[in-house]
Amino acid sequence: MAPSWLSALRSVARFRKLELDPVARRLRGAVSVEDMRQIARRRLPRGVFDYIDGAAEDEVSAARNVDAFRSITFSPRVLNDVGVVDTTTSLLGRPLPLPLVLAPTGFTRMASSQGELAVARSAARAGLPYSLSTMSTRSIEEVAEVCAGPKWFQAYVWRDRGLLRSMLERALTNGYETLVITVDTAVLGHRERDVRRGFNMPPSLGLDTIIDGILHPAWTIDFLRAEPITFPSIALSTARTDAGDPLSMADFVTAQWDPSLSWDDIDWFREVWKGPIVLKGIQSVADAKRASAEGLEAIALSNHGGRQLDGAPAPADLIAPVRDAVGDSIEIICDGGVRRGSDIVKAIALGADACMIGRAYIYALAAGGERGVDQLLQQLDAGTRRTLALIGCPSIAALDRTYLEGPPGPVRSSSSGS
Ligand SMILES: Cc1cc2nc3c(=O)[nH]c(=O)nc-3n(C[C@H](O)[C@H](O)[C@H](O)COP(=O)(O)O)c2cc1C
């Protein structure tokens, strides 16, 4: 007979099945965005991680974006049948399973060689819109080929209108349905982690990064095995012969930033783009009202994830005042600091129509490739459902400010904005 201590041990011992698949093993421990971020930090060369994780100057805005969500408290209701929770919504006339959009991020292949293709495939599986950046490292056409879901294209207001027009026409031809115009980049923000490492935007690899690469062999092997990184969305729209060279293309891109951009430039986009337009980078009530008056379909309250102006307001703090000022005349996307399903619930309760995520999916991509992004999107979906159930709200459509603590402010009708 086994000694009693051994029986006692047997009754409590639970050993996890040995996981032989290294990606699954890694992802098993990633139950939050912060977990994904920590895995990304370990796996990526420091310069690459800092390019993704970093922000402008003291990074106060980047931190505030996250803290603004944390400082919001729910006012939960109980005994409110939440046996079935409905997270569906509609954005720009399209039904979505969750009020979530994957934000445009440049140079996504720095996180993992599949880059934009992996993220676009994963977004399509989840039925969520994927926004392809102008600074993408996979082309408009390559992404369209693998992404059966809703596709958005992001543009900057660049000097070369011929180049812009050509990119927009390619996006339209390839089934991209919404244009995101990023307007918070009159000049580039000062990302000091990148500057310190010689990892500029547009990025070029410095000696530090190369040494770092040697210290992170899994990333380096993946990077070296893949075809060289370029900006194909831009390159295919220029007659330049050095389009395959990311560094000379980087100089070209730098010369395209136009500090003289103004509201008049938006009219030009209207002529070329026949679908809905989202103005991304709105940071004040006054500009939100102007965007609404200009007849734009949506705005993304955004400070570029804190990567442009440090000291910019957190998008979550702007939702309520902007919604109160614009009513239901324009759709509002909250972009920046979203790390959990509960953040999505808070944003919608305040008056947003949807949220965008940037870093969250890049950390996930770095942590586990396409499967990492799948896992992240499932976790955000589950987190949204769980939060709705815990606050006693049966659906996204029924959310309003009464589910939050603090001065209630005007309550939005649940049928608005979609
Ligand atoms: C690595 C990286 C690259 C980005 N590249 C672009 C870009 O090319 N165009 C753009 O409009 N925004 C870009 N952004 C900003 C995101 O679209 C988004 O506004 C931001 O990531 C939201 O904040 P979050 O990271 O806290 O979710 C980038 C962000 C990151 C982290």
PDB file of N, CA and C in Angstrom, residues 14 37 53 62 94 120 122 135 174 194 199 227 249 294 333 336 341 361 375 395:
ATOM      1  N   ARG A  14      -1.162  17.576 -10.582  1.00  0.00           N
ATOM      2  CA  ARG A  14      -1.720  17.646 -11.939  1.00  0.00           C
ATOM      3  C   ARG A  14      -0.604  18.121 -12.864  1.00  0.00           C
ATOM      4  N   ARG A  37       3.590  40.666 -24.919  1.00  0.00           N
ATOM      5  CA  ARG A  37       4.631  41.707 -24.991  1.00  0.00           C
ATOM      6  C   ARG A  37       5.942  41.191 -24.384  1.00  0.00           C
ATOM      7  N   ASP A  53       7.591  48.864 -29.522  1.00  0.00           N
ATOM      8  CA  ASP A  53       7.075  49.191 -28.189  1.00  0.00           C
ATOM      9  C   ASP A  53       7.216  50.678 -27.858  1.00  0.00           C
ATOM     10  N   ALA A  62       1.935  57.538 -24.554  1.00  0.00           N
ATOM     11  CA  ALA A  62       1.763  56.096 -24.754  1.00  0.00           C
ATOM     12  C   ALA A  62       1.284  55.448 -23.451  1.00  0.00           C
ATOM     13  N   ARG A  94     -21.060  47.975 -42.261  1.00  0.00           N
ATOM     14  CA  ARG A  94     -20.716  46.566 -42.375  1.00  0.00           C
ATOM     15  C   ARG A  94     -20.897  45.872 -41.025  1.00  0.00           C
ATOM     16  N   ALA A 120      -3.280  39.803 -41.719  1.00  0.00           N
ATOM     17  CA  ALA A 120      -4.481  39.932 -42.564  1.00  0.00           C
ATOM     18  C   ALA A 120      -5.270  38.624 -42.579  1.00  0.00           C
ATOM     19  N   SER A 122      -5.322  36.343 -40.275  1.00  0.00           N
ATOM     20  CA  SER A 122      -5.896  36.137 -38.956  1.00  0.00           C
ATOM     21  C   SER A 122      -7.118  37.040 -38.753  1.00  0.00           C
ATOM     22  N   MET A 135       3.109  52.063 -45.415  1.00  0.00           N
ATOM     23  CA  MET A 135       4.484  51.646 -45.144  1.00  0.00           C
ATOM     24  C   MET A 135       4.576  50.128 -44.949  1.00  0.00           C
ATOM     25  N   ASN A 174      -8.303  46.293 -55.818  1.00  0.00           N
ATOM     26  CA  ASN A 174      -8.086  45.045 -55.098  1.00  0.00           C
ATOM     27  C   ASN A 174      -9.067  44.836 -53.943  1.00  0.00           C
ATOM     28  N   ASP A 194      14.492  54.822 -30.660  1.00  0.00           N
ATOM     29  CA  ASP A 194      14.993  54.542 -32.012  1.00  0.00           C
ATOM     30  C   ASP A 194      16.203  55.413 -32.332  1.00  0.00           C
ATOM     31  N   PHE A 199      18.086  53.589 -34.957  1.00  0.00           N
ATOM     32  CA  PHE A 199      17.010  52.869 -35.643  1.00  0.00           C
ATOM     33  C   PHE A 199      15.961  53.910 -35.999  1.00  0.00           C
ATOM     34  N   GLU A 227      12.508  36.712 -47.916  1.00  0.00           N
ATOM     35  CA  GLU A 227      13.015  37.651 -48.919  1.00  0.00           C
ATOM     36  C   GLU A 227      13.220  39.015 -48.271  1.00  0.00           C
ATOM     37  N   MET A 249      14.608  53.754 -50.564  1.00  0.00           N
ATOM     38  CA  MET A 249      13.174  54.014 -50.526  1.00  0.00           C
ATOM     39  C   MET A 249      12.839  54.818 -49.259  1.00  0.00           C
ATOM     40  N   GLU A 294     -17.250  68.287 -42.406  1.00  0.00           N
ATOM     41  CA  GLU A 294     -16.708  68.012 -43.746  1.00  0.00           C
ATOM     42  C   GLU A 294     -17.374  66.789 -44.381  1.00  0.00           C
ATOM     43  N   ILE A 333     -13.927  55.861 -33.754  1.00  0.00           N
ATOM     44  CA  ILE A 333     -13.085  54.707 -33.427  1.00  0.00           C
ATOM     45  C   ILE A 333     -12.064  55.174 -32.398  1.00  0.00           C
ATOM     46  N   GLY A 336      -5.742  53.381 -29.546  1.00  0.00           N
ATOM     47  CA  GLY A 336      -4.592  53.626 -28.671  1.00  0.00           C
ATOM     48  C   GLY A 336      -4.865  53.125 -27.268  1.00  0.00           C
ATOM     49  N   GLY A 341     -10.331  43.050 -23.604  1.00  0.00           N
ATOM     50  CA  GLY A 341     -11.734  43.138 -23.997  1.00  0.00           C
ATOM     51  C   GLY A 341     -12.465  44.164 -23.148  1.00  0.00           C
ATOM     52  N   TYR A 361      -1.402  43.471 -31.558  1.00  0.00           N
ATOM     53  CA  TYR A 361      -1.268  42.368 -32.528  1.00  0.00           C
ATOM     54  C   TYR A 361       0.176  42.198 -33.005  1.00  0.00           C
ATOM     55  N   GLN A 375      -4.713  33.825 -31.464  1.00  0.00           N
ATOM     56  CA  GLN A 375      -4.965  33.687 -30.013  1.00  0.00           C
ATOM     57  C   GLN A 375      -5.341  35.032 -29.397  1.00  0.00           C
ATOM     58  N   SER A 395     -25.493  43.056 -24.408  1.00  0.00           N
ATOM     59  CA  SER A 395     -24.962  43.249 -25.766  1.00  0.00           C
ATOM     60  C   SER A 395     -24.164  44.535 -25.890  1.00  0.00           C
TER      61      SER A 395
END
